[in-house]
Amino acid sequence: MRTTPAERLISRLTITALTLVVVGPIAWALVTSLKTEANVITFPPSLLPSPATLASYVAVFREQNFSVELFNSVLYAIASIALTLAVSVPAGYAASRMTFPAKRAVMLLILATSMIPGVALLTPTYFVLDAIGCLNNPVAIIVLQAARLVPQTIWFMQNFVNAVPVGLDEATQVDGATRWQTFTRLILPLIKPGIAAAAVLGVITTWNDYITVAAFAPDIARRTLQVALVNQVFDTIGITWSYVMAFAIVSSIPIVALFLVAQRWFIAGLTAGAVKG
Amino acid sequence: MKPPNKANTAGIGRNWAPPVIWFGPAVLLLLAVTLYPTAVVIWLSLSRTRYYDVIGWAGLGNYASVLTSTPFWDLTFNSLVYLTGSLAIVLPLGLFCALALQTMKRGASSLRVLLLLPWTLSMAVVGCFWLWLLNPSYGPISYGMKSVGLTPGLMLGDPGVALLLLIVVTAWWSFPYVMVMMSAALQGVPGELYEAIEIDGGGFWSRLRHVVWPHIDTTLGSTALALSIMYLTLITLILVLTGGGPLGTTSTWSFEVFVDAFRSIDISPSAVISIVVLIVNLLLGLAYLRLTGRVSG
């Protein structure tokens, strides 16, 4: 695309301004996390930590529940994406390759569930979990998180399988492969990028979730890093901003790292639904 | 030699067993975790409740009392202001950001990754970052305002500006999503078209209007709908930044549902609001499907 010098200048200015707006708050959080407790509340605020200290980070890692919270965050994120993929990849394959009388009804059901917002289900889910004694149950959290990801993931998988020519399936089946073998040996390797995209998006979604865990597993032993972070903000008496910032940063590091490593798949996952094509 | 395979490929239309095996687990999960609670919330909205206990049938009584109450319309007003305000910032911002990135020859893809960073952060983290930035006593923003002679006031504690600040933070967090969507859509604009209009002497706006717009309007629309759904169901950011306050000025439908679920009150009114959110979401979702041409079955 050719552009005039004026347009290029305006573009540069826009991008520079936006970059500053995006980086500014993150940088301020980093700077704050490196300050001492006293340095945080000086006025005017000091631009750089003086002295710089890792004390807040040490305090985060030493917090007595930190390892439990980290473990729960990892457990919920990994287990729910594993469950999501285990039920969605076969369903997505079947959606692409099989025809059967009730298929339209099944696909409509999956589509309808994708449009039911989690917030509308907060009250009834609490009601049901309470009735069956599954509040604070980690398995319940994993199943709930997975169910939120399933409709989108099935649709995603269906699209990826659609992109594999049916002729390939038929060729392997002529060679004597069963449908399951076709699925595991032919389709799965070919749709790996799709699985990766769904997994990256799903892990980030579950890791970042606060509501599900806060609502249905508020027990101290079941909390995630996100829940612990929000609780600190509510704890207005003891709040130390350098500590909160360090905690927020530590709780984001795994997800930002995953994003940086897998950004291609993350972007593919984001754009898959909305761009017509 | 292998008759089962033949049956497998030829008999799919008549055989029920394979689809049940392939779809079964997913359908079971969605029935139990999504559809069953949906039925429960509809039932709750039609029942008389005492806290979490159902004590009788109310018919449409709950709807009548909730939909005619002032607090409900306050929530509706806040939800709509929040939704339209956020969209009004993120859509143009995201679009112009994508257009600007497109003019860059080098470094565009790494900048795109950098600019996408806020979107990967959780609402809890974004809320904490901004709660601190907007701190009226020690925050850099109030300091900046003071040094140019403005009175920062209570910031998020000020009923007059809290919703506006919430919108600003929401925009910071979600404009990268629009940018990514628009960047993807812009890749669908054929390069020859730009050259054609350049020969005709078209400037930036006419290029945007006649060349770019027809290729991106659908994506912009579907992005707006996806974000609308997200804004209307968003809770955590509001919880961290304002807790729905001050004086309820930042409380939305979804936030009210969340708070009610853990307050010792009757749950049927909050079930009614849940149904309202559900219906609005279904309508937005259907519009999204129409726009993206995403139909299944």
XYZ file of C-alpha atoms in Angstrom:
574
model
C 0.000 0.000 0.000
C 1.419 3.366 -0.995
C 1.004 6.276 1.360
C 1.722 9.986 1.386
C 4.392 11.347 3.756
C 1.699 13.099 5.788
C -0.165 9.830 6.276
C 3.014 8.067 7.301
C 3.723 10.793 9.837
C 0.224 10.585 11.301
C 0.491 6.791 11.399
C 3.791 6.986 13.276
C 2.370 9.455 15.758
C -0.728 7.317 16.321
C 1.338 4.198 16.878
C 3.809 5.957 19.168
C 1.040 7.476 21.252
C -0.816 4.170 21.544
C 2.361 2.298 22.427
C 2.984 4.759 25.257
C -0.599 4.398 26.449
C -0.298 0.606 26.413
C 3.163 0.388 27.941
C 2.707 3.195 30.494
C 0.408 1.411 32.974
C 2.401 -1.828 32.723
C 5.671 0.044 33.255
C 4.202 1.899 36.228
C 3.176 -1.415 37.791
C 6.715 -2.761 37.264
C 8.302 0.352 38.747
C 5.963 0.246 41.736
C 6.660 -3.423 42.355
C 10.358 -2.614 42.674
C 9.873 0.163 45.210
C 10.016 -0.069 48.964
C 6.821 0.324 50.912
C 7.802 3.872 51.925
C 8.950 4.822 48.432
C 5.547 3.869 46.976
C 3.662 6.589 48.822
C 5.994 9.533 48.336
C 4.523 12.634 46.806
C 5.220 13.582 44.075
C 5.511 9.951 42.926
C 9.087 9.028 42.047
C 9.552 7.856 38.478
C 12.143 5.278 39.382
C 12.339 3.131 42.491
C 14.881 4.510 44.931
C 16.194 2.238 46.218
C 15.129 -0.599 43.903
C 14.298 -3.735 45.790
C 12.970 -7.202 45.084
C 11.473 -7.366 48.567
C 7.888 -7.400 47.265
C 8.622 -10.337 44.976
C 10.273 -12.221 47.799
C 7.205 -11.508 49.910
C 4.910 -12.815 47.145
C 6.799 -16.091 46.876
C 6.923 -16.406 50.651
C 3.202 -15.838 51.102
C 1.982 -18.951 52.835
C -0.689 -19.865 50.293
C 1.234 -18.864 47.175
C 2.229 -22.374 46.150
C -1.326 -23.646 46.654
C -2.746 -20.791 44.571
C -0.178 -21.328 41.836
C -0.889 -25.054 41.837
C -4.641 -24.458 41.549
C -4.191 -21.960 38.712
C -2.067 -24.456 36.791
C -4.334 -27.400 37.617
C -7.568 -25.689 36.539
C -6.031 -24.286 33.350
C -4.380 -27.520 32.199
C -7.124 -29.917 33.271
C -9.965 -27.897 31.800
C -8.271 -27.465 28.419
C -7.451 -31.191 28.413
C -11.090 -32.042 29.098
C -12.237 -29.486 26.524
C -10.025 -30.945 23.804
C -10.886 -34.535 24.736
C -14.581 -33.942 24.102
C -14.361 -31.246 21.414
C -11.861 -32.656 18.936
C -13.847 -35.861 18.257
C -17.073 -33.844 18.135
C -15.541 -31.342 15.736
C -14.338 -34.174 13.536
C -17.773 -35.796 13.542
C -19.405 -32.444 12.827
C -17.270 -32.143 9.722
C -17.378 -35.719 8.459
C -20.562 -37.442 9.578
C -24.144 -37.069 8.564
C -26.920 -38.517 10.678
C -30.571 -37.682 11.252
C -30.254 -35.661 14.481
C -27.125 -33.802 13.423
C -28.917 -30.520 12.889
C -30.399 -30.716 16.375
C -27.021 -31.537 17.922
C -25.289 -28.684 16.121
C -28.040 -26.266 17.121
C -27.712 -27.360 20.730
C -23.962 -26.715 20.663
C -24.527 -23.362 18.998
C -27.221 -22.374 21.490
C -25.012 -23.192 24.474
C -22.289 -20.964 23.041
C -24.691 -18.027 23.351
C -25.671 -18.608 26.970
C -23.539 -16.262 29.076
C -21.839 -17.639 32.165
C -23.157 -14.787 34.265
C -26.770 -15.844 33.673
C -25.815 -19.248 35.073
C -24.122 -17.954 38.232
C -27.186 -18.193 40.448
C -28.501 -21.565 39.181
C -25.034 -23.126 39.134
C -24.475 -22.082 42.727
C -27.921 -23.449 43.549
C -27.141 -26.811 41.908
C -23.585 -27.153 43.245
C -24.799 -26.328 46.726
C -27.571 -28.920 46.451
C -25.209 -31.715 45.373
C -22.445 -30.690 47.780
C -19.913 -29.756 45.115
C -18.993 -26.244 46.184
C -15.216 -25.919 46.617
C -14.748 -29.050 44.530
C -11.828 -28.695 42.098
C -13.347 -31.217 39.681
C -16.511 -29.101 39.488
C -14.410 -26.035 38.639
C -12.564 -27.917 35.893
C -15.805 -29.217 34.384
C -17.413 -25.749 34.518
C -14.433 -24.085 32.861
C -14.290 -26.776 30.192
C -17.996 -26.430 29.387
C -17.460 -22.713 28.708
C -14.751 -23.523 26.166
C -16.382 -26.502 24.447
C -18.845 -24.880 21.970
C -16.236 -22.535 20.528
C -13.632 -25.298 20.390
C -15.931 -27.748 18.574
C -16.714 -25.123 15.973
C -13.026 -24.328 15.646
C -12.095 -27.997 15.202
C -14.880 -28.497 12.676
C -13.428 -25.687 10.558
C -9.962 -27.162 10.697
C -11.188 -30.629 9.729
C -13.240 -29.081 6.923
C -9.982 -27.777 5.495
C -8.664 -31.348 5.116
C -9.841 -32.789 1.775
C -12.295 -35.667 2.275
C -10.402 -37.546 -0.417
C -7.579 -38.115 2.053
C -9.959 -39.794 4.520
C -11.312 -41.998 1.791
C -7.846 -42.945 0.622
C -6.807 -44.113 4.091
C -10.038 -46.021 4.513
C -9.568 -47.747 1.177
C -6.194 -48.796 2.561
C -8.072 -50.489 5.384
C -7.921 -47.946 8.171
C -10.863 -47.717 10.550
C -12.521 -44.380 11.162
C -10.703 -44.103 14.467
C -7.371 -44.756 12.765
C -8.167 -42.153 10.129
C -8.934 -39.718 12.926
C -5.812 -40.375 14.996
C -3.271 -40.916 12.216
C -4.452 -38.632 9.453
C -6.663 -35.895 10.889
C -5.041 -35.222 14.257
C -1.573 -34.473 12.862
C -3.082 -32.225 10.191
C -5.180 -30.147 12.581
C -2.407 -29.685 15.154
C -2.251 -25.913 14.534
C -5.945 -25.672 15.282
C -5.567 -27.680 18.473
C -2.648 -25.480 19.503
C -4.661 -22.299 18.885
C -7.632 -23.594 20.872
C -5.322 -24.736 23.678
C -3.493 -21.411 23.964
C -6.719 -19.432 23.982
C -8.334 -21.839 26.440
C -5.425 -21.857 28.886
C -5.285 -18.054 28.902
C -9.062 -17.785 29.389
C -9.125 -20.222 32.296
C -6.001 -18.854 33.942
C -7.404 -15.329 33.828
C -10.821 -16.288 35.143
C -11.804 -14.872 38.491
C -15.577 -15.282 38.684
C -15.936 -19.059 38.408
C -13.412 -19.819 41.114
C -14.442 -16.942 43.372
C -18.078 -17.956 43.145
C -17.897 -21.721 43.380
C -14.605 -22.497 45.136
C -13.867 -19.601 47.494
C -12.178 -21.908 50.005
C -8.616 -20.843 50.776
C -7.237 -24.195 49.649
C -9.071 -24.002 46.283
C -8.263 -20.421 45.301
C -6.264 -19.379 42.273
C -3.753 -16.553 41.950
C -6.455 -14.364 40.387
C -8.774 -14.827 43.361
C -5.952 -14.167 45.808
C -5.045 -10.981 43.923
C -8.569 -9.584 44.030
C -8.896 -10.478 47.709
C -5.821 -8.389 48.459
C -7.466 -5.351 46.927
C -10.485 -5.826 49.183
C -8.226 -6.130 52.181
C -8.045 -2.348 52.344
C -6.417 -2.123 55.761
C -3.325 -4.107 54.944
C -2.887 -3.132 51.301
C 0.676 -2.497 50.189
C 0.755 -1.354 46.600
C 4.267 -2.569 45.825
C 3.184 -6.024 46.997
C -0.091 -5.966 45.013
C 1.774 -4.927 41.857
C 4.378 -7.650 42.361
C 1.609 -10.192 42.895
C -0.266 -9.018 39.780
C 2.932 -9.245 37.727
C 3.891 -12.669 39.037
C 0.384 -13.969 38.358
C 0.620 -12.680 34.762
C 4.102 -13.940 33.905
C 3.078 -17.479 32.871
C 0.311 -16.176 30.634
C 2.373 -13.405 29.053
C 5.174 -15.903 28.425
C 2.725 -18.320 26.814
C 1.330 -15.479 24.730
C 4.781 -14.397 23.528
C 5.781 -17.951 22.617
C 2.482 -18.809 20.965
C 1.241 -15.427 19.746
C 0.729 -16.704 16.207
C -1.763 -19.286 17.471
C -3.318 -16.873 19.914
C -4.044 -14.426 17.096
C -5.273 -17.255 14.853
C -7.648 -18.319 17.608
C -8.943 -14.798 18.159
C -9.576 -13.997 14.539
C -10.987 -17.374 13.523
C -14.583 -16.578 14.342
C -15.181 -13.015 13.390
C -13.456 -12.550 10.044
C -15.706 -13.707 7.294
C -13.983 -16.012 4.895
C -11.483 -57.757 3.263
C -12.527 -55.407 6.036
C -16.311 -55.268 6.059
C -16.617 -53.132 9.204
C -14.952 -50.232 7.422
C -17.296 -50.493 4.541
C -20.204 -50.396 6.937
C -18.573 -47.442 8.599
C -18.387 -45.286 5.524
C -21.564 -46.434 3.839
C -23.835 -46.811 6.806
C -23.257 -43.546 8.678
C -26.589 -42.155 7.629
C -28.469 -45.016 9.251
C -26.188 -46.004 12.099
C -26.736 -44.244 15.394
C -23.830 -45.663 17.337
C -20.915 -43.693 15.817
C -22.388 -40.196 16.266
C -23.314 -40.964 19.868
C -19.748 -41.998 20.589
C -18.203 -38.978 18.838
C -20.615 -36.337 20.078
C -21.783 -37.927 23.307
C -19.261 -36.552 25.818
C -19.501 -32.992 24.501
C -23.287 -33.033 24.417
C -23.494 -34.576 27.873
C -21.179 -31.885 29.272
C -23.186 -29.067 27.718
C -26.494 -30.535 28.847
C -25.312 -30.873 32.429
C -23.294 -27.688 32.835
C -25.022 -25.230 30.537
C -28.548 -26.281 29.604
C -29.649 -27.723 32.933
C -28.686 -24.552 34.891
C -30.439 -22.519 32.194
C -33.626 -24.444 32.925
C -33.035 -23.922 36.652
C -32.623 -20.150 36.283
C -35.846 -19.929 34.257
C -37.618 -21.903 36.985
C -36.083 -19.723 39.725
C -37.199 -16.574 37.946
C -40.764 -17.895 38.055
C -40.627 -18.989 41.696
C -41.056 -17.328 45.031
C -37.838 -17.697 47.006
C -36.529 -17.090 50.475
C -32.773 -16.752 50.124
C -31.819 -19.883 48.198
C -35.007 -21.807 49.053
C -37.912 -22.040 46.688
C -41.128 -21.546 48.652
C -43.727 -21.322 45.936
C -44.761 -20.354 42.454
C -44.708 -16.715 41.436
C -45.509 -16.883 37.753
C -44.524 -13.611 36.144
C -44.746 -11.791 39.462
C -40.977 -11.460 39.817
C -40.724 -10.052 36.325
C -43.447 -7.527 37.024
C -41.798 -6.295 40.201
C -38.234 -6.231 38.858
C -39.014 -4.660 35.509
C -41.022 -1.860 37.120
C -38.424 -1.058 39.789
C -36.211 2.012 39.584
C -33.002 0.132 40.503
C -33.474 -2.157 37.495
C -33.686 0.795 35.131
C -30.651 2.375 36.789
C -28.759 -0.843 36.068
C -30.070 -0.838 32.501
C -28.956 2.751 32.032
C -25.471 2.007 33.409
C -25.143 -1.135 31.284
C -26.052 0.705 28.097
C -23.853 3.741 28.822
C -20.961 1.424 29.638
C -21.523 -0.623 26.478
C -21.910 2.264 24.044
C -19.203 4.361 25.691
C -16.653 1.561 25.488
C -17.548 0.719 21.888
C -17.351 4.384 20.904
C -13.706 4.425 22.012
C -12.401 0.996 21.060
C -13.864 0.676 17.564
C -12.293 3.814 16.018
C -9.130 3.411 18.089
C -8.648 -0.215 17.077
C -9.427 0.503 13.446
C -7.027 3.450 13.131
C -4.364 1.518 14.976
C -4.698 -1.335 12.480
C -4.612 1.110 9.552
C -1.537 2.832 10.961
C 0.233 -0.491 11.512
C -0.487 -1.380 7.904
C 1.518 1.588 6.638
C 4.615 0.419 8.483
C 7.102 -1.487 6.430
C 9.082 -3.000 9.256
C 8.324 -3.799 12.838
C 4.549 -3.899 12.407
C 4.188 -7.479 13.582
C 6.263 -7.050 16.728
C 4.443 -3.814 17.545
C 1.159 -5.633 17.073
C 2.268 -8.195 19.640
C 3.276 -5.454 22.076
C -0.021 -3.615 21.615
C -1.944 -6.842 22.150
C -0.436 -7.273 25.606
C -3.275 -5.666 27.620
C -5.778 -8.084 26.117
C -3.869 -11.085 27.451
C -3.884 -9.731 31.012
C -6.694 -10.782 33.303
C -9.349 -8.291 34.322
C -8.154 -8.692 37.903
C -4.620 -7.627 36.921
C -5.826 -4.785 34.691
C -8.089 -3.626 37.500
C -5.211 -3.604 39.999
C -2.897 -1.717 37.635
C -5.479 0.991 37.049
C -6.708 1.152 40.613
C -3.167 2.147 41.508
C -2.715 4.525 38.551
C -5.959 6.256 39.476
C -5.216 6.365 43.194
C -6.308 9.880 44.225
C -3.499 10.354 46.776
C -0.397 8.716 45.338
C -1.281 7.892 41.729
C 0.649 9.430 38.831
C -2.539 10.495 37.059
C -3.820 12.601 39.938
C -0.300 14.027 40.326
C -0.288 14.926 36.640
C -3.649 16.611 36.974
C -2.531 18.577 40.022
C 0.630 19.749 38.328
C -1.351 21.279 35.485
C -3.748 22.915 37.919
C -6.671 20.491 37.779
C -8.386 19.032 40.844
C -8.345 15.250 40.512
C -11.044 14.713 43.128
C -11.868 11.189 44.213
C -11.359 9.646 40.752
C -13.044 6.218 40.927
C -14.726 7.365 44.142
C -16.469 10.245 42.395
C -20.021 9.315 41.263
C -19.736 11.803 38.421
C -16.672 10.290 36.748
C -16.436 6.684 37.955
C -18.343 5.222 35.000
C -16.283 7.284 32.565
C -13.039 6.047 34.133
C -14.348 2.481 34.029
C -14.991 2.957 30.311
C -11.466 4.314 29.794
C -9.898 1.309 31.534
C -12.138 -1.076 29.584
C -11.019 0.623 26.382
C -7.342 0.269 27.350
C -7.839 -3.423 27.922
C -10.007 -4.250 24.896
C -8.984 -1.965 22.019
C -6.180 -4.411 21.069
C -8.859 -6.981 20.285
C -10.376 -4.619 17.715
C -6.898 -3.911 16.347
C -6.210 -7.618 15.762
C -9.593 -8.198 14.154
C -9.198 -5.186 11.897
C -5.640 -6.130 10.946
C -6.935 -9.542 9.898
C -9.768 -7.985 7.913
C -7.438 -5.492 6.207
C -5.408 -8.351 4.817
C -8.459 -9.172 2.724
C -8.283 -5.871 0.832
C -6.712 -6.507 -2.585
C -3.641 -4.334 -3.191
C -4.662 -3.427 -6.751
C -7.642 -1.550 -5.394
C -5.402 0.937 -3.590
C -3.440 1.582 -6.745
C -6.594 2.067 -8.795
C -7.894 4.742 -6.467
C -4.481 6.356 -6.242
C -4.580 6.875 -10.005
C -8.016 8.402 -9.563
C -6.504 10.773 -7.019
C -8.322 9.564 -3.922
C -7.129 10.745 -0.513
C -7.115 8.920 2.823
C -10.821 9.318 3.593
C -12.052 8.355 0.155
C -9.743 5.351 0.212
C -11.116 4.371 3.596
C -14.679 4.888 2.459
C -14.550 3.259 -0.975
C -11.706 0.768 -0.884
C -11.223 -0.385 2.675
C -14.683 -0.045 4.198
C -16.525 -2.585 1.999
C -13.962 -5.200 3.032
C -14.008 -4.555 6.741
C -17.532 -3.454 7.632
C -18.722 -7.004 8.372
C -15.758 -7.740 10.596
C -16.152 -4.417 12.372
C -19.787 -5.277 12.989
C -19.108 -8.768 14.281
C -16.276 -7.449 16.474
C -18.649 -4.858 17.917
C -21.195 -7.584 18.665
C -18.611 -9.888 20.259
C -17.409 -7.000 22.431
C -20.979 -6.020 23.314
C -21.553 -9.514 24.657
C -18.334 -9.284 26.625
C -19.029 -5.822 28.053
C -22.538 -6.800 29.107
C -21.319 -9.897 30.935
C -18.175 -8.410 32.423
C -17.881 -8.423 36.200
C -14.305 -8.673 37.478
C -13.071 -5.329 36.165
C -15.993 -3.494 37.784
C -15.547 -5.452 40.992
C -11.878 -4.494 41.338
C -12.118 -0.888 40.185
C -15.296 0.352 41.844
C -17.213 -2.546 43.385
C -20.245 -1.175 41.540
C -20.013 2.120 43.390
C -19.890 4.931 44.191
C -23.636 5.070 44.877
C -24.253 2.299 42.367
C -23.138 4.433 39.424
C -21.010 1.675 37.896
C -23.268 -1.270 38.657
C -24.508 -3.131 35.581
C -26.964 -6.016 35.123
C -24.240 -8.642 35.324
C -22.526 -7.018 38.250
C -25.814 -6.960 40.144
C -26.359 -10.672 39.422
C -22.895 -11.453 40.770
C -23.355 -9.413 43.918
C -26.851 -10.773 44.562
C -25.644 -14.351 44.300
C -23.632 -13.840 47.479
C -25.839 -11.457 49.363
C -28.371 -12.827 51.791
C -31.452 -11.929 49.828
C -34.063 -13.738 47.783
C -32.514 -14.975 44.580
C -35.579 -14.784 42.325
C -35.147 -11.072 41.404
C -31.554 -11.760 40.444
C -32.764 -14.730 38.393
C -34.977 -12.287 36.488
C -31.983 -10.070 35.725
C -30.061 -13.204 34.672
C -32.840 -13.920 32.174
C -32.623 -10.352 30.867
C -28.871 -10.773 30.313
C -29.517 -14.144 28.704
C -32.086 -12.782 26.243
C -29.960 -9.783 25.280
C -27.003 -12.113 24.738
C -29.027 -14.468 22.574
C -30.146 -11.565 20.396
C -26.587 -10.253 20.050
C -25.362 -13.797 19.391
C -27.930 -14.345 16.651
C -26.954 -11.047 15.032
C -23.327 -12.178 15.225
C -24.170 -15.457 13.489
C -26.025 -13.693 10.714
C -23.156 -11.293 10.175
C -20.362 -13.860 10.136
C -22.396 -16.350 8.140
C -21.509 -18.916 10.736
C -24.208 -21.531 10.456
C -23.887 -25.157 11.317
C -25.757 -28.360 10.693
